[in-house]
């Protein structure tokens, strides 16, 4: 009997071309096995995974009793670690949706530098795609739109606006925006 669970993803790891971690999120909720609890265990897993997949031509491997899908774009490796009995097509759709959404958000320029410079958008895209090990979204357009929409909700505090206003006007504007943010 198949284990029916919403918790399909165990980890998402983004590494550079040298095998250094850029982003890593490990999800243990809903998992039978509590693996990679410590940073040392995570780093060991990541370095071994990188050395195994660095020269691989396939996009999926079974490693350490887990299904691992990976995608290499320019100098960035994206890894999605799932349960061993999980459907590879579902995991592939999640990984491809995440990578394509990040590509859209970074204006189709995925490299180590742009990922680090836009780390906030990349992490938001990851959170929009996977929540605590549950795959939420696979459509890259929806993921990118949700991340972009969050950017609109932030308060615009540019210096040019304040230079044109008096201190009292700036205070009133900040107070109004704060009240609007509370009402949302």
XYZ file of N, CA and C in Angstrom:
552
model
N 0.842 -1.179 0.000
C 0.000 0.000 0.000
C 0.883 1.236 0.000
N 0.573 2.164 -0.864
C 1.361 3.385 -0.991
C 1.088 4.307 0.188
N 2.120 5.007 0.596
C 1.999 5.979 1.667
C 1.406 7.260 1.085
N 0.147 7.557 1.394
C -0.507 8.741 0.875
C -0.272 9.897 1.837
N 0.486 10.860 1.387
C 0.835 11.999 2.223
C 1.036 13.215 1.345
N 0.739 14.370 1.881
C 1.001 15.615 1.170
C 2.464 16.019 1.258
N 3.173 15.490 2.243
C 4.580 15.847 2.450
C 5.427 15.096 1.437
N 5.718 15.758 0.329
C 6.422 15.100 -0.761
C 7.884 15.499 -0.864
N 8.233 16.648 -0.317
C 9.589 17.180 -0.479
C 10.312 17.133 0.855
N 11.518 16.609 0.839
C 12.339 16.567 2.054
C 13.319 17.722 2.131
N 13.774 18.187 0.969
C 14.745 19.285 0.972
C 14.820 19.939 -0.397
N 15.199 21.196 -0.379
C 15.551 21.932 -1.588
C 16.904 22.568 -1.311
N 17.844 22.323 -2.215
C 19.199 22.851 -2.044
C 19.608 23.537 -3.340
N 20.167 24.731 -3.210
C 20.708 25.460 -4.348
C 22.192 25.656 -4.076
N 23.020 25.189 -5.018
C 24.478 25.294 -4.858
C 25.100 25.944 -6.079
N 26.267 26.510 -5.872
C 26.991 27.088 -6.996
C 27.776 26.003 -7.723
N 28.491 26.382 -8.752
C 29.231 25.429 -9.567
C 30.381 24.754 -8.852
N 30.768 25.261 -7.685
C 31.841 24.655 -6.898
C 31.312 23.771 -5.784
N 29.998 23.668 -5.652
C 29.409 22.836 -4.610
C 29.183 23.554 -3.303
N 29.252 24.878 -3.309
C 28.986 25.662 -2.096
C 27.503 25.978 -2.001
N 26.980 25.883 -0.812
C 25.551 26.123 -0.586
C 25.224 27.600 -0.767
N 24.178 27.846 -1.552
C 23.623 29.187 -1.664
C 22.351 29.284 -0.824
N 21.483 28.291 -0.973
C 20.233 28.211 -0.206
C 19.975 26.744 0.091
N 19.482 26.463 1.271
C 19.074 25.093 1.603
C 17.913 25.154 2.587
N 16.885 24.389 2.288
C 15.746 24.255 3.198
C 15.463 22.770 3.345
N 15.461 22.315 4.585
C 15.164 20.917 4.889
C 13.830 20.857 5.612
N 12.997 19.935 5.183
C 11.664 19.783 5.754
C 11.582 18.416 6.429
N 11.296 18.405 7.715
C 11.209 17.143 8.458
C 9.792 16.802 8.882
N 8.891 17.730 8.774
C 7.519 17.485 9.195
C 6.871 16.442 8.278
N 6.193 15.494 8.864
C 5.497 14.477 8.090
C 6.405 13.386 7.547
N 7.689 13.447 7.859
C 8.626 12.449 7.362
C 8.786 11.345 8.399
N 8.884 10.118 7.902
C 9.118 8.996 8.810
C 10.529 9.039 9.377
N 11.460 9.500 8.570
C 12.862 9.530 8.968
C 13.260 10.979 9.243
N 13.788 11.243 10.416
C 14.287 12.578 10.745
C 15.761 12.635 10.334
N 16.005 13.014 9.111
C 17.375 13.017 8.625
C 17.901 14.437 8.483
N 19.211 14.560 8.560
C 19.937 15.813 8.347
C 19.468 16.897 9.315
N 19.503 16.598 10.588
C 19.092 17.571 11.603
C 20.149 18.644 11.807
N 21.408 18.251 11.809
C 22.472 19.207 12.116
C 23.072 19.779 10.842
N 23.716 20.906 10.986
C 24.366 21.556 9.860
C 25.473 20.673 9.289
N 26.181 19.978 10.145
C 27.268 19.107 9.697
C 26.725 17.965 8.822
N 25.620 17.365 9.248
C 25.001 16.298 8.447
C 24.509 16.841 7.104
N 23.943 18.042 7.117
C 23.453 18.656 5.885
C 24.596 18.938 4.921
N 25.687 19.488 5.435
C 26.832 19.803 4.585
C 27.462 18.546 4.007
N 27.524 17.492 4.801
C 28.067 16.224 4.312
C 27.185 15.674 3.192
N 25.877 15.689 3.406
C 24.941 15.229 2.389
C 25.082 16.050 1.111
N 25.153 17.369 1.244
C 25.245 18.243 0.082
C 26.539 18.037 -0.696
N 27.653 17.890 0.002
C 28.925 17.696 -0.708
C 28.962 16.352 -1.419
N 28.433 15.303 -0.784
C 28.393 13.995 -1.438
C 27.430 14.002 -2.622
N 26.315 14.663 -2.465
C 25.338 14.767 -3.551
C 25.926 15.537 -4.725
N 26.621 16.615 -4.441
C 27.235 17.401 -5.511
C 28.282 16.585 -6.250
N 29.122 15.872 -5.524
C 30.167 15.082 -6.191
C 29.559 13.961 -7.032
N 28.407 13.432 -6.616
C 27.762 12.364 -7.385
C 27.073 12.909 -8.638
N 26.498 14.091 -8.562
C 25.714 14.610 -9.683
C 26.474 15.596 -10.561
N 27.656 15.986 -10.164
C 28.409 17.010 -10.892
C 28.634 16.654 -12.348
N 28.938 15.417 -12.623
C 29.237 15.013 -13.995
C 28.162 14.096 -14.577
N 27.019 14.060 -13.929
C 25.940 13.181 -14.365
C 25.164 13.809 -15.519
N 24.720 12.964 -16.429
C 23.918 13.426 -17.555
C 22.426 13.334 -17.266
N 22.051 12.575 -16.276
C 20.632 12.424 -15.956
C 20.171 13.554 -15.053
N 18.864 13.674 -14.890
C 18.311 14.709 -14.033
C 17.723 14.131 -12.763
N 17.827 12.831 -12.591
C 17.250 12.187 -11.414
C 18.178 11.078 -10.954
N 18.375 10.983 -9.662
C 19.186 9.920 -9.080
C 18.505 9.428 -7.807
N 18.802 8.211 -7.454
C 18.387 7.684 -6.164
C 19.627 7.725 -5.288
N 19.616 8.586 -4.293
C 20.797 8.782 -3.467
C 20.410 8.726 -2.001
N 21.124 7.952 -1.243
C 20.931 7.829 0.194
C 19.478 7.466 0.529
N 18.899 6.607 -0.310
C 17.533 6.157 -0.092
C 16.480 7.213 -0.379
N 16.820 8.236 -1.161
C 15.897 9.316 -1.475
C 15.933 9.606 -2.974
N 14.828 10.053 -3.486
C 14.763 10.458 -4.881
C 15.244 11.900 -4.971
N 16.248 12.132 -5.808
C 16.818 13.471 -5.953
C 16.727 13.888 -7.410
N 16.056 14.993 -7.648
C 16.016 15.591 -8.972
C 16.881 16.832 -8.943
N 17.582 17.077 -10.036
C 18.424 18.265 -10.062
C 18.434 18.879 -11.436
N 18.713 20.160 -11.448
C 18.769 20.919 -12.687
C 19.957 21.854 -12.587
N 20.730 21.922 -13.659
C 21.915 22.769 -13.707
C 21.659 23.910 -14.685
N 21.744 25.156 -14.198
C 21.553 26.332 -15.034
C 22.763 27.243 -14.839
N 23.493 27.482 -15.917
C 24.726 28.267 -15.898
C 25.689 27.737 -14.842
N 25.810 28.389 -13.716
C 26.716 27.900 -12.672
C 25.968 27.632 -11.369
N 24.689 27.301 -11.461
C 23.863 27.061 -10.285
C 23.187 25.699 -10.409
N 23.291 24.899 -9.343
C 22.614 23.602 -9.268
C 21.395 23.731 -8.365
N 20.254 23.267 -8.853
C 19.023 23.213 -8.072
C 18.726 21.749 -7.779
N 18.599 21.399 -6.499
C 18.296 20.019 -6.092
C 16.959 19.992 -5.370
N 16.165 18.984 -5.672
C 14.919 18.744 -4.959
C 14.969 17.303 -4.469
N 14.920 17.124 -3.165
C 15.022 15.802 -2.551
C 13.628 15.395 -2.102
N 13.204 14.214 -2.552
C 11.878 13.730 -2.203
C 11.932 12.352 -1.589
N 10.769 11.899 -1.167
C 10.652 10.552 -0.620
C 11.008 9.529 -1.693
N 11.521 8.369 -1.297
C 11.935 7.383 -2.301
C 10.770 6.824 -3.119
N 9.581 6.780 -2.556
C 8.443 6.236 -3.293
C 7.614 7.324 -3.969
N 8.106 8.557 -3.964
C 7.349 9.665 -4.538
C 7.391 9.622 -6.056
N 6.340 10.137 -6.654
C 6.215 10.205 -8.110
C 7.242 11.196 -8.660
N 8.103 10.722 -9.528
C 9.165 11.564 -10.086
C 8.608 12.664 -10.975
N 7.472 12.397 -11.618
C 6.875 13.425 -12.475
C 6.374 14.610 -11.646
N 5.797 14.332 -10.490
C 5.357 15.405 -9.602
C 6.558 16.210 -9.111
N 7.585 15.518 -8.657
C 8.780 16.212 -8.187
C 9.424 17.017 -9.318
N 9.426 16.454 -10.510
C 9.980 17.162 -11.664
C 9.188 18.414 -11.998
N 7.870 18.336 -11.895
C 7.030 19.507 -12.154
C 7.289 20.600 -11.121
N 7.478 20.203 -9.868
C 7.765 21.176 -8.807
C 9.111 21.846 -9.064
N 10.131 21.054 -9.359
C 11.467 21.603 -9.601
C 11.481 22.499 -10.838
N 10.882 22.043 -11.927
C 10.865 22.858 -13.144
C 10.082 24.152 -12.944
N 8.972 24.088 -12.215
C 8.208 25.296 -11.928
C 9.004 26.291 -11.103
N 9.717 25.779 -10.102
C 10.535 26.646 -9.252
C 11.654 27.303 -10.050
N 12.364 26.516 -10.841
C 13.500 27.051 -11.602
C 13.022 28.054 -12.645
N 11.927 27.748 -13.309
C 11.404 28.674 -14.324
C 10.900 29.962 -13.683
N 10.268 29.869 -12.520
C 9.805 31.074 -11.819
C 10.990 31.939 -11.397
N 12.024 31.312 -10.882
C 13.231 32.061 -10.505
C 13.852 32.706 -11.733
N 13.849 31.988 -12.838
C 14.378 32.528 -14.079
C 13.589 33.765 -14.514
N 12.270 33.701 -14.415
C 11.448 34.863 -14.762
C 11.730 36.039 -13.825
N 11.836 35.744 -12.540
C 12.073 36.813 -11.568
C 13.442 37.462 -11.739
N 14.419 36.679 -12.182
C 15.772 37.198 -12.380
C 16.007 37.643 -13.817
N 14.919 37.813 -14.545
C 14.969 38.271 -15.944
C 15.807 37.338 -16.814
N 15.590 36.049 -16.630
C 16.221 34.973 -17.406
C 17.748 35.023 -17.337
N 18.258 35.432 -16.209
C 19.694 35.502 -16.001
C 20.038 34.803 -14.680
N 19.988 33.480 -14.690
C 20.306 32.730 -13.472
C 21.797 32.459 -13.449
N 22.463 33.019 -12.475
C 23.844 32.690 -12.168
C 24.056 32.948 -10.686
N 25.194 32.558 -10.190
C 25.458 32.666 -8.752
C 25.274 34.099 -8.259
N 25.797 35.034 -8.975
C 25.756 36.437 -8.574
C 24.318 36.951 -8.495
N 23.519 36.668 -9.529
C 22.144 37.170 -9.537
C 21.292 36.474 -8.474
N 21.563 35.195 -8.198
C 20.835 34.503 -7.136
C 21.153 35.137 -5.789
N 22.416 35.422 -5.527
C 22.791 36.039 -4.254
C 22.292 37.482 -4.147
N 22.324 38.218 -5.257
C 21.854 39.605 -5.231
C 20.346 39.691 -5.017
N 19.614 38.682 -5.475
C 18.149 38.673 -5.361
C 17.681 37.528 -4.481
N 18.406 37.289 -3.423
C 18.108 36.170 -2.538
C 16.701 36.251 -1.955
N 16.230 37.448 -1.689
C 14.884 37.593 -1.140
C 13.825 37.064 -2.090
N 13.933 37.391 -3.374
C 12.955 36.900 -4.350
C 13.072 35.394 -4.547
N 14.288 34.873 -4.521
C 14.488 33.442 -4.701
C 13.867 32.665 -3.540
N 14.075 33.143 -2.325
C 13.505 32.471 -1.148
C 11.985 32.589 -1.149
N 11.458 33.745 -1.554
C 10.008 33.885 -1.657
C 9.432 32.932 -2.697
N 10.117 32.784 -3.823
C 9.659 31.838 -4.844
C 9.678 30.412 -4.301
N 10.703 30.083 -3.550
C 10.781 28.767 -2.928
C 9.635 28.570 -1.945
N 9.335 29.586 -1.153
C 8.241 29.484 -0.189
C 6.880 29.426 -0.862
N 6.733 30.087 -2.004
C 5.471 30.015 -2.752
C 5.286 28.644 -3.398
N 6.390 27.970 -3.684
C 6.330 26.668 -4.342
C 6.140 25.540 -3.344
N 6.887 25.568 -2.247
C 6.878 24.483 -1.263
C 6.689 25.082 0.120
N 5.747 24.520 0.871
C 5.504 24.971 2.231
C 5.639 23.783 3.166
N 6.697 23.780 3.942
C 6.925 22.743 4.957
C 6.911 21.333 4.357
N 7.402 21.196 3.136
C 7.482 19.889 2.499
C 6.301 19.551 1.622
N 5.307 20.423 1.564
C 4.127 20.207 0.731
C 4.264 21.058 -0.522
N 4.161 20.417 -1.680
C 4.229 21.139 -2.944
C 2.929 21.907 -3.136
N 3.029 23.220 -3.217
C 1.843 24.062 -3.346
C 1.548 24.456 -4.775
N 2.575 24.742 -5.545
C 2.372 25.304 -6.875
C 3.446 24.792 -7.825
N 3.045 24.520 -9.061
C 4.010 24.104 -10.075
C 4.027 25.042 -11.280
N 3.080 25.966 -11.338
C 3.003 26.898 -12.454
C 3.974 28.053 -12.227
N 4.995 28.173 -13.072
C 6.001 29.223 -12.852
C 5.428 30.633 -12.954
N 4.435 30.831 -13.812
C 3.833 32.159 -13.947
C 3.108 32.556 -12.661
N 2.406 31.626 -12.050
C 1.699 31.907 -10.794
C 2.684 32.178 -9.663
N 3.760 31.413 -9.618
C 4.770 31.608 -8.574
C 5.403 32.991 -8.715
N 5.826 33.326 -9.933
C 6.460 34.627 -10.173
C 5.489 35.769 -9.896
N 4.218 35.593 -10.250
C 3.221 36.643 -9.996
C 3.013 36.843 -8.500
N 2.961 35.753 -7.744
C 2.783 35.876 -6.288
C 3.977 36.561 -5.637
N 5.173 36.262 -6.103
C 6.368 36.903 -5.544
C 6.396 38.372 -5.936
N 6.052 38.675 -7.171
C 6.044 40.069 -7.626
C 4.978 40.877 -6.904
N 3.838 40.245 -6.631
C 2.748 40.926 -5.936
C 3.170 41.318 -4.527
N 3.962 40.482 -3.883
C 4.426 40.817 -2.535
C 5.299 42.049 -2.557
N 6.051 42.236 -3.634
C 6.893 43.418 -3.742
C 6.078 44.695 -3.814
N 4.857 44.640 -4.381
C 3.999 45.809 -4.494
C 3.446 46.199 -3.135
N 3.237 45.224 -2.250
C 2.661 45.494 -0.944
C 3.619 46.205 -0.003
N 4.895 46.182 -0.310
C 5.848 46.819 0.590
C 5.725 48.331 0.486
N 6.094 49.004 1.521
C 5.974 50.462 1.569
C 7.162 51.082 0.861
N 6.890 52.010 -0.058
C 7.932 52.687 -0.815
C 8.491 53.825 0.034
N 9.719 53.676 0.457
C 10.347 54.681 1.293
C 11.606 55.159 0.569
N 11.421 55.798 -0.554
C 12.572 56.292 -1.289
C 12.951 57.680 -0.787
N 14.217 57.973 -0.849
C 14.706 59.255 -0.343
C 14.236 60.415 -1.195
N 14.021 60.192 -2.481
C 13.591 61.293 -3.335
C 12.218 61.805 -2.929
N 11.343 60.933 -2.483
C 10.022 61.372 -2.031
C 10.133 62.217 -0.767
N 11.006 61.845 0.135
C 11.135 62.593 1.384
C 11.857 63.921 1.189
N 12.744 64.000 0.210
C 13.444 65.261 -0.027
C 12.494 66.346 -0.509
N 11.433 65.952 -1.194
C 10.486 66.917 -1.731
C 9.427 67.319 -0.711
N 9.386 66.670 0.431
C 8.352 66.933 1.413
C 8.965 67.491 2.690
N 8.123 68.116 3.436
C 8.578 68.539 4.751
C 8.527 67.344 5.682
N 9.096 67.490 6.829
C 9.113 66.405 7.802
C 7.691 66.049 8.223
N 6.836 67.036 8.374
C 5.459 66.794 8.803
C 4.685 66.027 7.734
N 4.888 66.393 6.455
C 4.224 65.665 5.369
C 4.700 64.219 5.321
N 5.976 64.022 5.524
C 6.521 62.663 5.513
C 5.935 61.840 6.659
N 5.784 62.455 7.816
C 5.197 61.769 8.965
C 3.745 61.375 8.676
N 2.965 62.295 8.091
C 1.565 61.995 7.753
C 1.474 60.868 6.738
N 2.335 60.899 5.736
C 2.326 59.855 4.710
C 2.679 58.499 5.313
N 3.686 58.472 6.165
C 4.077 57.212 6.805
C 2.960 56.693 7.694
N 2.289 57.578 8.401
C 1.183 57.183 9.278
C 0.030 56.605 8.464
N -0.292 57.226 7.339
C -1.372 56.730 6.472
C -1.029 55.349 5.908
N 0.186 55.184 5.444
C 0.588 53.890 4.884
C 0.615 52.804 5.947
N 1.011 53.167 7.140
C 1.015 52.198 8.224
C -0.407 51.759 8.557
N -1.316 52.707 8.603
C -2.725 52.374 8.872
C -3.318 51.530 7.755
N -2.982 51.843 6.515
C -3.476 51.013 5.401
C -2.928 49.603 5.480
N -1.668 49.482 5.866
C -1.063 48.154 5.975
C -1.737 47.344 7.084
N -2.141 47.990 8.160
C -2.838 47.301 9.238
C -4.228 46.837 8.824
N -4.876 47.598 7.965
C -6.230 47.255 7.523
C -6.260 46.092 6.541
N -5.163 45.816 5.892
C -5.127 44.734 4.904
C -5.160 43.415 5.543
